[in-house]
PDB file of C-alpha atoms in Angstrom:
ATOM      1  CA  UNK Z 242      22.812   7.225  12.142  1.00 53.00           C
ATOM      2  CA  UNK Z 243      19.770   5.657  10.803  1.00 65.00           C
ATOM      3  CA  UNK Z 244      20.150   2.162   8.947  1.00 80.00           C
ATOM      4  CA  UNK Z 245      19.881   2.775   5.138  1.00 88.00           C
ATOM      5  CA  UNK Z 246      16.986   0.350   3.515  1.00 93.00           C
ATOM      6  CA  UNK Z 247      17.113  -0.687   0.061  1.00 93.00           C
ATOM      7  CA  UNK Z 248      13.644  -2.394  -0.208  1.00 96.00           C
ATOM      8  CA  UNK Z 249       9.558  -0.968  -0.666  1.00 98.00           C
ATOM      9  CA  UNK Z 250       6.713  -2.642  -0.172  1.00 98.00           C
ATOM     10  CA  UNK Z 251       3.352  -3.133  -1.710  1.00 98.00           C
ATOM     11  CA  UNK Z 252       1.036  -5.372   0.485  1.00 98.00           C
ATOM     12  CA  UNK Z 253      -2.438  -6.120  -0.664  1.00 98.00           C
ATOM     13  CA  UNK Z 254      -4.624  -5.583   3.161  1.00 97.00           C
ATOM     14  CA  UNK Z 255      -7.721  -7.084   1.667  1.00 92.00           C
ATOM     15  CA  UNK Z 256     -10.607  -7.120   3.807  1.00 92.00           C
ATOM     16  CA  UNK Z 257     -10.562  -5.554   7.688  1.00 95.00           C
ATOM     17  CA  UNK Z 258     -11.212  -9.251   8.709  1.00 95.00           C
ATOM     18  CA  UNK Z 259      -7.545  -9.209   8.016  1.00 96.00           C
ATOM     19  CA  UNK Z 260      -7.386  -7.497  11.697  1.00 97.00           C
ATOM     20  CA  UNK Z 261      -8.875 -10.966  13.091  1.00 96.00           C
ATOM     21  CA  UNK Z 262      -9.440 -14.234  10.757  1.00 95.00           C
ATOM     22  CA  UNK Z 263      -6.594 -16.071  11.231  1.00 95.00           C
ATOM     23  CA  UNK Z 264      -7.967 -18.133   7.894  1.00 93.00           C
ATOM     24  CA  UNK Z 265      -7.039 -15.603   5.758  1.00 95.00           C
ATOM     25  CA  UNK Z 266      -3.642 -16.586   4.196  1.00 96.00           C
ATOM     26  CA  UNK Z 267      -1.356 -13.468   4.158  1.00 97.00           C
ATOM     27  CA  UNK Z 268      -2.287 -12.729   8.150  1.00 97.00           C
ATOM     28  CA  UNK Z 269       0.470 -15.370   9.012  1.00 97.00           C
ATOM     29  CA  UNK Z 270       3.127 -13.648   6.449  1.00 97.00           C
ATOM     30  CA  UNK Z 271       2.251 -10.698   8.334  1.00 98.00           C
ATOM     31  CA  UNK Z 272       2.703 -11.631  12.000  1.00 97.00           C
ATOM     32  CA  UNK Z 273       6.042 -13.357  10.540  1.00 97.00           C
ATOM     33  CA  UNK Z 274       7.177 -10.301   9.014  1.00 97.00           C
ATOM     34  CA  UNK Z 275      10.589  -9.781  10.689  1.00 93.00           C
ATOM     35  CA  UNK Z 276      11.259 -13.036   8.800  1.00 93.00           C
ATOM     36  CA  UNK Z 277      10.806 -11.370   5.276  1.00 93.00           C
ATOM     37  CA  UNK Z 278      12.118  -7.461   6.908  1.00 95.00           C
ATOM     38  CA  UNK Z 279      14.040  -8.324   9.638  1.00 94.00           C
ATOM     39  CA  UNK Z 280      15.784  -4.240   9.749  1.00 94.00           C
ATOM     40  CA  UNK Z 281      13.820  -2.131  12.462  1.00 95.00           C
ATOM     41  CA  UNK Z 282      12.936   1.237  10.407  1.00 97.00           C
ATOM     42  CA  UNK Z 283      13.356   4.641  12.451  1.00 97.00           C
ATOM     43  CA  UNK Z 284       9.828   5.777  10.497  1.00 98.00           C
ATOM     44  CA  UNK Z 285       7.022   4.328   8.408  1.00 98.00           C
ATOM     45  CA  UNK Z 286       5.607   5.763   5.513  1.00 98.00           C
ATOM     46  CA  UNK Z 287       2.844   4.332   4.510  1.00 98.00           C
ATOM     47  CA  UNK Z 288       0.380   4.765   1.540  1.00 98.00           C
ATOM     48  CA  UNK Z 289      -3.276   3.855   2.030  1.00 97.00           C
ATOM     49  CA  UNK Z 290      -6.254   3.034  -0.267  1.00 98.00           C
ATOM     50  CA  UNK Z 291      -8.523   4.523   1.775  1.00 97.00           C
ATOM     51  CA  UNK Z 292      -7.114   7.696   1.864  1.00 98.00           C
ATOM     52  CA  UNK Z 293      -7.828   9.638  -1.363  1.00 98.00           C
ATOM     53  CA  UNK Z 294      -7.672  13.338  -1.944  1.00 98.00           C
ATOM     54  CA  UNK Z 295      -7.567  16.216  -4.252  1.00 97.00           C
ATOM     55  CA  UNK Z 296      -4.130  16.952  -3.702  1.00 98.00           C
ATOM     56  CA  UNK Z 297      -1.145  14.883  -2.074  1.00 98.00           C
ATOM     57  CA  UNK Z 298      -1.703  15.228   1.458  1.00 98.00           C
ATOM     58  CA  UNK Z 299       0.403  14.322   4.778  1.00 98.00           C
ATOM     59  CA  UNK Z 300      -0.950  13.399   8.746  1.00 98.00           C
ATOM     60  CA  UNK Z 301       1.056  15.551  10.818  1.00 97.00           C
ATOM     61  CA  UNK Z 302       0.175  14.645  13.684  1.00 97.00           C
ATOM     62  CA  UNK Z 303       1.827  13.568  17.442  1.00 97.00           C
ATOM     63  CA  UNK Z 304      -0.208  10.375  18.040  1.00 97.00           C
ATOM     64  CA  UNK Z 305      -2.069   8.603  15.559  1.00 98.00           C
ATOM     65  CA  UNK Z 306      -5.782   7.580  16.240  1.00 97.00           C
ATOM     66  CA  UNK Z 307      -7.284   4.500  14.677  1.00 98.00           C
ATOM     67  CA  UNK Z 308      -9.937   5.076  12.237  1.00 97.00           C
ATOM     68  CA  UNK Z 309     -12.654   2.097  11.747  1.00 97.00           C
ATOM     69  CA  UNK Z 310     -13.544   3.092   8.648  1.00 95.00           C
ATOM     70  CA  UNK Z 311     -15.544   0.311   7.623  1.00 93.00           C
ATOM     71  CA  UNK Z 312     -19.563  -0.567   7.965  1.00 92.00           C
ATOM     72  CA  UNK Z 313     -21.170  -4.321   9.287  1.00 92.00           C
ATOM     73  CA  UNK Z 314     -18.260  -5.811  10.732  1.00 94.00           C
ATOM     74  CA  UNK Z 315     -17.715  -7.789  14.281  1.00 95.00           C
ATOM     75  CA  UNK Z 316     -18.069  -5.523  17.328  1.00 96.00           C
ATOM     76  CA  UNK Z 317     -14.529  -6.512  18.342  1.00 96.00           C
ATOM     77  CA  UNK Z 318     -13.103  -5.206  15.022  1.00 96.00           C
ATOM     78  CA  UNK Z 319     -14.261  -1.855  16.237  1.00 97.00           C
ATOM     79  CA  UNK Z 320     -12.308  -2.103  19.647  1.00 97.00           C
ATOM     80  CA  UNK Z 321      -8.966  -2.719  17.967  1.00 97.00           C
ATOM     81  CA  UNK Z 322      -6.287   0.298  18.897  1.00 97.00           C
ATOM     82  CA  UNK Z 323      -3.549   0.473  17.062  1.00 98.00           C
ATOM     83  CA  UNK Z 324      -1.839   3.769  18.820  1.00 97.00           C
ATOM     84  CA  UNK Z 325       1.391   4.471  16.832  1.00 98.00           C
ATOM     85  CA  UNK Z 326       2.916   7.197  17.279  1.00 98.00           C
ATOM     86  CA  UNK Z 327       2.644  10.028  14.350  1.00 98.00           C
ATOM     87  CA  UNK Z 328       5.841  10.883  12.889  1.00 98.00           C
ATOM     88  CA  UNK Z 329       5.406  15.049  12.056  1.00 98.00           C
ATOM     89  CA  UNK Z 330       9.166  15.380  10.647  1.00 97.00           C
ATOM     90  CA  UNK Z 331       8.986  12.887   8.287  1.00 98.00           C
ATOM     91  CA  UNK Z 332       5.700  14.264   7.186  1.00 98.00           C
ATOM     92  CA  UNK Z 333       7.325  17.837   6.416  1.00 98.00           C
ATOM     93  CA  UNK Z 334       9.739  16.141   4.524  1.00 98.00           C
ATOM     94  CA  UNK Z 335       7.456  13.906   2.521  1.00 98.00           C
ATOM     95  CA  UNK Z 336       5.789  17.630   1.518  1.00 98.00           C
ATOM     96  CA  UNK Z 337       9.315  18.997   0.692  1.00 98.00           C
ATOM     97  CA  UNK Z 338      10.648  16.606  -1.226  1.00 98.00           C
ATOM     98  CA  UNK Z 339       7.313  16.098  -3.164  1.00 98.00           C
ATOM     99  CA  UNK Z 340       7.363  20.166  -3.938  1.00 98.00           C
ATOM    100  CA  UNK Z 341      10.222  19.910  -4.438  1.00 97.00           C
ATOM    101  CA  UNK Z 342       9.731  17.241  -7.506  1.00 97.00           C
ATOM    102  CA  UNK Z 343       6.785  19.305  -9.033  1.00 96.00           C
ATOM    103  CA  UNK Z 344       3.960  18.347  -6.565  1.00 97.00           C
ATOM    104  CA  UNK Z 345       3.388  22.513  -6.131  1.00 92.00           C
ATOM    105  CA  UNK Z 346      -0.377  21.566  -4.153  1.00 96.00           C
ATOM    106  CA  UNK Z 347       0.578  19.105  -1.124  1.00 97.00           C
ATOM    107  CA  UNK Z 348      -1.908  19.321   1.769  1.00 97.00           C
ATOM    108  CA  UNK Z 349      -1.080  18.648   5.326  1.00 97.00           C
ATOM    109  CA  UNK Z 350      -3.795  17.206   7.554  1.00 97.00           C
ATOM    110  CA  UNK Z 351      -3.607  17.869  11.578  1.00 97.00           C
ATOM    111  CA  UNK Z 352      -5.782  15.720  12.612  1.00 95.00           C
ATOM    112  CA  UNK Z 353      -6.265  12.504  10.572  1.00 97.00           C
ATOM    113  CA  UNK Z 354      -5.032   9.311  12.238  1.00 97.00           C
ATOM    114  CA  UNK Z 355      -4.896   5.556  10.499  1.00 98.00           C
ATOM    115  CA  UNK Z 356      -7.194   3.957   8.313  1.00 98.00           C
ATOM    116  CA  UNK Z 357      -7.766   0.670   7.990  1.00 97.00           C
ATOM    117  CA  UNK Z 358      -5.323   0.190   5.255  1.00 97.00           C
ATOM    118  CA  UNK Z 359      -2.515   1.545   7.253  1.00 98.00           C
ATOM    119  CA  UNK Z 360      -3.491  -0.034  10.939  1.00 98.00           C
ATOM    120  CA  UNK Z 361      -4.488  -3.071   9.885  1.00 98.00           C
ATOM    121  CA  UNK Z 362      -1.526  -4.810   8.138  1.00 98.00           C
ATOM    122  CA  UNK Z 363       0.614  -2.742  10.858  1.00 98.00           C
ATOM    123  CA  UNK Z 364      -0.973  -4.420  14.015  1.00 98.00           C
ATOM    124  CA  UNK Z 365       0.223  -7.644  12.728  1.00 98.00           C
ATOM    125  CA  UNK Z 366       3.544  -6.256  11.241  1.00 98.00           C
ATOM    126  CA  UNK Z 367       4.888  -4.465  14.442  1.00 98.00           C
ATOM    127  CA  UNK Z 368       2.307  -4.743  16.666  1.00 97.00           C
ATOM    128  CA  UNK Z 369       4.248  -3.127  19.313  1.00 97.00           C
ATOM    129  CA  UNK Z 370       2.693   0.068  17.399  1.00 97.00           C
ATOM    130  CA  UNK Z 371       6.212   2.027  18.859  1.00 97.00           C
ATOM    131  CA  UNK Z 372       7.348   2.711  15.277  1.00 98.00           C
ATOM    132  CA  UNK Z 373       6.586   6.400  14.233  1.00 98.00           C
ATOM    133  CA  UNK Z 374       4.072   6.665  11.263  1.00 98.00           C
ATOM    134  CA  UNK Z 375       3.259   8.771   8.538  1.00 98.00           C
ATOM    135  CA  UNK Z 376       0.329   8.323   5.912  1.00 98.00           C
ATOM    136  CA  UNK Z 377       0.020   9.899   2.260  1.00 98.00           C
ATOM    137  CA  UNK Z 378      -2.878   9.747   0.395  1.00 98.00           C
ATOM    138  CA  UNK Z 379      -3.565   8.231  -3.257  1.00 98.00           C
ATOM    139  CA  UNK Z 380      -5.471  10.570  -6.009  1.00 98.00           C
ATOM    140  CA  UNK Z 381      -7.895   8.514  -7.639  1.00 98.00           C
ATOM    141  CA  UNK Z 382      -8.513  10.732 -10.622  1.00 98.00           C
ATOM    142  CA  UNK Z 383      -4.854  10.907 -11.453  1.00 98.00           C
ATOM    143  CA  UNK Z 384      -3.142   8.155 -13.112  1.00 98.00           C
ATOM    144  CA  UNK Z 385      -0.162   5.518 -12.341  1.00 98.00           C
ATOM    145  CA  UNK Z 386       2.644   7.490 -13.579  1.00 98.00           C
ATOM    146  CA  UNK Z 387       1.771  10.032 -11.478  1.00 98.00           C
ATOM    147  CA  UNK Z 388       1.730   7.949  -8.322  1.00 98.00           C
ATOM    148  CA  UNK Z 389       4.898   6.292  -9.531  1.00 98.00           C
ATOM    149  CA  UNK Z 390       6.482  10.299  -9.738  1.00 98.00           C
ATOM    150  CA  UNK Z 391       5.006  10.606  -5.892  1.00 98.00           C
ATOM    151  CA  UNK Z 392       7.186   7.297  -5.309  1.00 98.00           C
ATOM    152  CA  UNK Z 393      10.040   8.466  -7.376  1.00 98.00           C
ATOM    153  CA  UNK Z 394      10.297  11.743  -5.225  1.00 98.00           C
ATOM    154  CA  UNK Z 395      10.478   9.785  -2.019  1.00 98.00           C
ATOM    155  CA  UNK Z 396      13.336   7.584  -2.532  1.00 97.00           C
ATOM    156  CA  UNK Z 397      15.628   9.521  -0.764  1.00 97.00           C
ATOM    157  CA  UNK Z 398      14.046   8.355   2.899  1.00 98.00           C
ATOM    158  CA  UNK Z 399      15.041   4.716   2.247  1.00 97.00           C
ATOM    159  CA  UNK Z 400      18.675   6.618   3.248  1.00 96.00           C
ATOM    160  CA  UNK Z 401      17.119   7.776   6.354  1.00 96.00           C
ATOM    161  CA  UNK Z 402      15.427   4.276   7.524  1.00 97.00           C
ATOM    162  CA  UNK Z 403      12.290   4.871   6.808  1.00 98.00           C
ATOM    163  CA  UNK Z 404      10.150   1.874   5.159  1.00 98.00           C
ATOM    164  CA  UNK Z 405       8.073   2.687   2.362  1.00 98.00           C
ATOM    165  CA  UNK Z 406       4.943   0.952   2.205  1.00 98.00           C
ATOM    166  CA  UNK Z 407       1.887   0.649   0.016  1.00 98.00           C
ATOM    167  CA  UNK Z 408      -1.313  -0.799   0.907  1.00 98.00           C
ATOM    168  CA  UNK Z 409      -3.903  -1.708  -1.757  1.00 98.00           C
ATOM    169  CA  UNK Z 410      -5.335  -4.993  -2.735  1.00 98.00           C
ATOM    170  CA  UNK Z 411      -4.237  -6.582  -6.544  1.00 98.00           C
ATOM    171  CA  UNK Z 412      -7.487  -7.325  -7.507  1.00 98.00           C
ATOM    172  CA  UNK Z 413     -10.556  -5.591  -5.970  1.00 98.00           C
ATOM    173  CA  UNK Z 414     -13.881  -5.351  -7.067  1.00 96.00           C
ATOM    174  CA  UNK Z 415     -16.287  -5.154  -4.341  1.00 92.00           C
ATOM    175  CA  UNK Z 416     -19.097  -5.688  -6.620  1.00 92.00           C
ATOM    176  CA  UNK Z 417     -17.826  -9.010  -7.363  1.00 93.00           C
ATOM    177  CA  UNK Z 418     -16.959 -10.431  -4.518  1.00 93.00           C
ATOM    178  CA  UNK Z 419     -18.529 -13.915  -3.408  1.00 91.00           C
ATOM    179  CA  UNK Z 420     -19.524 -14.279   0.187  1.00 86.00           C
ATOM    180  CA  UNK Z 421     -20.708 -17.561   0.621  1.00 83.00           C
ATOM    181  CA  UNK Z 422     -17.362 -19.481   1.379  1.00 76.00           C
ATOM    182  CA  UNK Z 423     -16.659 -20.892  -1.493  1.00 78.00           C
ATOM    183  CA  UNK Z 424     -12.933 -21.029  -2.791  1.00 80.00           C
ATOM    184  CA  UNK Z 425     -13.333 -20.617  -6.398  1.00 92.00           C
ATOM    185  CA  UNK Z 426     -11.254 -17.750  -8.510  1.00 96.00           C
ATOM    186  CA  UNK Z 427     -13.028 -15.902 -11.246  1.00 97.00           C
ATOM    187  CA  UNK Z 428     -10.849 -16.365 -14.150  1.00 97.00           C
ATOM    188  CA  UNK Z 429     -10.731 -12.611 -15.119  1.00 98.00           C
ATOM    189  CA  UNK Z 430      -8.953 -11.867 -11.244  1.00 98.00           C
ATOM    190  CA  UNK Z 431      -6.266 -14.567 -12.186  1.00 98.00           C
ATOM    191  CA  UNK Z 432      -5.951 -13.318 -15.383  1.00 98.00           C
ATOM    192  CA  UNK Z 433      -5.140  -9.907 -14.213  1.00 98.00           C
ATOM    193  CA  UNK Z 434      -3.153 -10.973 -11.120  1.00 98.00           C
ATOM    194  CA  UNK Z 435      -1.367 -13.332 -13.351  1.00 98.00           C
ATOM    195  CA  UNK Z 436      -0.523 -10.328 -15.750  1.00 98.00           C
ATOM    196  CA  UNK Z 437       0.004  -8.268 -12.674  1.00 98.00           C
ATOM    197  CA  UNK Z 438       3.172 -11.085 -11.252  1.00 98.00           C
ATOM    198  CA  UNK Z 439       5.059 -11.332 -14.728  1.00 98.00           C
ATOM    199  CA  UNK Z 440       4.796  -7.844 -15.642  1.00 98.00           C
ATOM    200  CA  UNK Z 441       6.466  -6.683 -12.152  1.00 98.00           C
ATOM    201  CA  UNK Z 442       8.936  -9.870 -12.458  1.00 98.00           C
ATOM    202  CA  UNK Z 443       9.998  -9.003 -15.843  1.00 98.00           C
ATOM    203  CA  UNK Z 444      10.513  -5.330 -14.712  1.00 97.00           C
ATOM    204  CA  UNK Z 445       8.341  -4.005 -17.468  1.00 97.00           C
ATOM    205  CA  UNK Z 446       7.450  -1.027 -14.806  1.00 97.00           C
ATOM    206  CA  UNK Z 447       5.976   1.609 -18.320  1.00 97.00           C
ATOM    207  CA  UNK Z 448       2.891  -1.406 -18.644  1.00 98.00           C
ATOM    208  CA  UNK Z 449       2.228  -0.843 -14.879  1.00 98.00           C
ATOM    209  CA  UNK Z 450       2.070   2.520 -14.864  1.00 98.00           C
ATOM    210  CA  UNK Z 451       0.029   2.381 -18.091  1.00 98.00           C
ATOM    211  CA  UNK Z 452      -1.906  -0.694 -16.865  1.00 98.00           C
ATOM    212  CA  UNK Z 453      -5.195   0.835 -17.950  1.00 97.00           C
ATOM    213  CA  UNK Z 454      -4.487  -0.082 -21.264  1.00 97.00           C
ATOM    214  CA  UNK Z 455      -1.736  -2.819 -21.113  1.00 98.00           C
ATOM    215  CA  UNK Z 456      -3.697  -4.806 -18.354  1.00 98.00           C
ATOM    216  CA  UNK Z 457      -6.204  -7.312 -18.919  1.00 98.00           C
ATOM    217  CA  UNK Z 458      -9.424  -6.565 -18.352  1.00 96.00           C
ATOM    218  CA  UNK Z 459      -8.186  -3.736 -16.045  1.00 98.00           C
ATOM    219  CA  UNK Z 460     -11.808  -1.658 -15.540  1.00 97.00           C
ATOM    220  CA  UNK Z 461     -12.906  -5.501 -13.734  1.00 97.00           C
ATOM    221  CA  UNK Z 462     -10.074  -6.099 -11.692  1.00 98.00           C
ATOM    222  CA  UNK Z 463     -10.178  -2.412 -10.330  1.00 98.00           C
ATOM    223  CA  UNK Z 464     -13.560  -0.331 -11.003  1.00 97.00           C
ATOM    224  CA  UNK Z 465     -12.022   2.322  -9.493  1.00 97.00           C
ATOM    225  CA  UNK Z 466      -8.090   2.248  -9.016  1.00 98.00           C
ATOM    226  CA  UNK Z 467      -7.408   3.480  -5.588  1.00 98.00           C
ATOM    227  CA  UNK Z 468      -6.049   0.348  -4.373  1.00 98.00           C
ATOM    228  CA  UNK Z 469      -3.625  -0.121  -7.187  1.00 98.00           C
ATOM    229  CA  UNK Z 470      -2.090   2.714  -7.062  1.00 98.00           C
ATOM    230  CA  UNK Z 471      -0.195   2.944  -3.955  1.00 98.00           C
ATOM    231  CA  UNK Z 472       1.328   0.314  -5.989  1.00 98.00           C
ATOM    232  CA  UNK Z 473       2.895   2.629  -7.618  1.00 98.00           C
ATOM    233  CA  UNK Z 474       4.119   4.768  -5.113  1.00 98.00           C
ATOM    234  CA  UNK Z 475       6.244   1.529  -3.586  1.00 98.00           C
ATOM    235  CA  UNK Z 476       7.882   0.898  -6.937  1.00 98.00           C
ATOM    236  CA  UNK Z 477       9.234   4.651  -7.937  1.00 98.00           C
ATOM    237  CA  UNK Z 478      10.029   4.894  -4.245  1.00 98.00           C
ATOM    238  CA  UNK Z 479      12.917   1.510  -5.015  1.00 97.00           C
ATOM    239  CA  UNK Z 480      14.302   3.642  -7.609  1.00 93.00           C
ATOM    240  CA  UNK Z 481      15.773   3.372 -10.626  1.00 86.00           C
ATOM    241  CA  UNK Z 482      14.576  -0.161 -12.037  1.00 93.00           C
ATOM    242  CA  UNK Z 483      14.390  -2.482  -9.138  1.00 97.00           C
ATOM    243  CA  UNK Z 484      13.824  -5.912  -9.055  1.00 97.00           C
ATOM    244  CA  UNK Z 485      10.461  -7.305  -7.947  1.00 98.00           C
ATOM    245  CA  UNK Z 486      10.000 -10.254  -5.067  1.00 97.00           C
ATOM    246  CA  UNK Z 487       6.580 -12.189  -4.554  1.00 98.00           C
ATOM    247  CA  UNK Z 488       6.342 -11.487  -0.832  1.00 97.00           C
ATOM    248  CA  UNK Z 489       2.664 -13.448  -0.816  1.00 98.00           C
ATOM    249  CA  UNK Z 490      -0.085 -14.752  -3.197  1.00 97.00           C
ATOM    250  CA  UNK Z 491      -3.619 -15.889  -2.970  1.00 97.00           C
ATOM    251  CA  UNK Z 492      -6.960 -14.582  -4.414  1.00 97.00           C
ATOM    252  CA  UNK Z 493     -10.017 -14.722  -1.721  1.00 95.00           C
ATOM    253  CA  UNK Z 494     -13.600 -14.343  -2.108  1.00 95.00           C
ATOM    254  CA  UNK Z 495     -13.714 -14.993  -5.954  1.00 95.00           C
ATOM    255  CA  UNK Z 496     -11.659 -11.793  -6.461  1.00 96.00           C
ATOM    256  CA  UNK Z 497     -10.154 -10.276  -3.318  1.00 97.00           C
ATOM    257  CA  UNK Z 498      -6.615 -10.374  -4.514  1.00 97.00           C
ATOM    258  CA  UNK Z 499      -4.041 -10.378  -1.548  1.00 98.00           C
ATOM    259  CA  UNK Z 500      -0.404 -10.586  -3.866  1.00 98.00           C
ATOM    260  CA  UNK Z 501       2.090  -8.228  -2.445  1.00 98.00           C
ATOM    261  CA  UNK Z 502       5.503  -7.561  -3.259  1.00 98.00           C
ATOM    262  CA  UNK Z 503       8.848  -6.192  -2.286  1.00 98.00           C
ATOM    263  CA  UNK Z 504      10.974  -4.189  -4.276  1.00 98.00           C
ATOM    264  CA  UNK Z 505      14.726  -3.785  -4.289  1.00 96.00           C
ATOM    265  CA  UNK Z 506      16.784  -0.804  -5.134  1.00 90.00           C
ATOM    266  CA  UNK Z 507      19.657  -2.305  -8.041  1.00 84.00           C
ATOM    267  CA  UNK Z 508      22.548  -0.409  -6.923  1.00 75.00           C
ATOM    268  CA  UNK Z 509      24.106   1.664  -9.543  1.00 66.00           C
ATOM    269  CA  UNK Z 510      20.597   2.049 -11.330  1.00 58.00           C
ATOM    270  CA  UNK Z 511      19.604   5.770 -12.261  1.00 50.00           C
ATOM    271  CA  UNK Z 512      15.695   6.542 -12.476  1.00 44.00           C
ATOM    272  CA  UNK Z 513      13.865   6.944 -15.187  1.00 42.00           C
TER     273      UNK Z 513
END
């Protein structure tokens, strides 16, 4: 019988240089991360940025290939595998249960591997890549509550083992970003990943999922809000009202926010 798991994740993957510069911060919380999760999950589901669709949609797939999606980077970047296998049961589930929760429309892709924002805080996670994975995608044009319902209607696999993570990044605004090595913080990105730690602390989980108007400064801090999102999905997927965990913290780049977060099921809690 598969170990029951309590927590969800949201981990902020920043950059793809994640994959290789051991200067950024959170890649040693990573490659430490049986420290923080020390349970071996029989499945990973895992909710990606850079996957965003119409519909809901599931990888159903035996083997999943690694997708460099990403422009001007290092040749060696490019020759990074990350060969998990695909996890195709899990993936009929996720589409069940999220029909089954009013999600009438969810897609199911046959061929689509891992993007960046699933394989590259993985590698360094479990870089065994033996784990089974499964990836959903994020709607952009939707809002937070309803990536907080996708979570909601996924709870259930935390009974079965399987770790529920979303990748994003806090703060992102590629616009914005500075590249020439300096360490300063714009103060609009602390101000909104500042907002961003209390709010998830104090379990006030209604101003996330109506950030867009409770945040600060939210259209800076995300210009489009794919990467916030599968924020979402990681904190319905705790159920009920679960408490909230700094896993890591440190903005990059003026405004490359890499905060991430676990979040606990409170037993006895109903959802909302």
């Amino acid at each position: 019988m598969a170990l029951s798991l309590k927590e969800t994740f949201y981990i902020s993957h920043g950059s793809p240089m994640l994959a290789m510069d051991d200067s950024i911060e959170i890649r040693k919380v990573l490659k430490s991360w049986k420290n923080i999760f020390p349970q071996t999950p029989s499945a990973i589901l895992i909710i990606s940025a850079h996957w965003d669709t119409r519909v809901p949609s599931v990888n159903i797939v035996e083997r999943n290939d690694t997708i460099h999606d990403f422009y001007g980077f290092p040749k060696p970047l490019y020759q990074i595998k990350y060969p998990a296998p695909g996890a195709p049961q899990l993936a009929r589930k996720v589409r069940d249960l999220l029909q089954k929760s009013g999600f009438s429309a969810v897609e199911e892709d046959r061929r689509r591997g891992l993007d960046h924002g699933a394989w590259v805080p993985l590698m360094l996670m479990y870089p065994e890549a033996s784990i089974p994975v499964c990836q959903l995608s994020v709607q952009s044009h939707k809002d937070g509550t309803h990536h907080y319902n996708m979570g909601k209607a996924l709870s259930s696999l935390k009974d079965e083992g399987v770790l529920i993570i979303g990748s994003g990044s806090a703060v992102h605004n590629l616009r914005e970003l500075v590249r020439d090595g300096s360490t300063g913080v714009f103060p609009w990105a602390q101000e909104f990943d500042d907002w961003l730690k209390t709010t998830l602390l104090q379990r006030r989980y209604d101003d996330i999922n109506h950030w867009d108007k409770k945040a600060p400064q939210p259209k800076k801090a995300h210009p489009s809000p794919e990467h916030f999102y599968p924020l979402h999905v990681a904190i319905g997927a705790a159920g009920g009202n679960p408490t909230a965990k700094v896993v890591h913290s440190n903005i990059e780049m003026g405004c490359l926010s890499y905060s991430s977060y676990q979040f606990n099921e409170v037993p006895g809690s109903c959802s909302s």
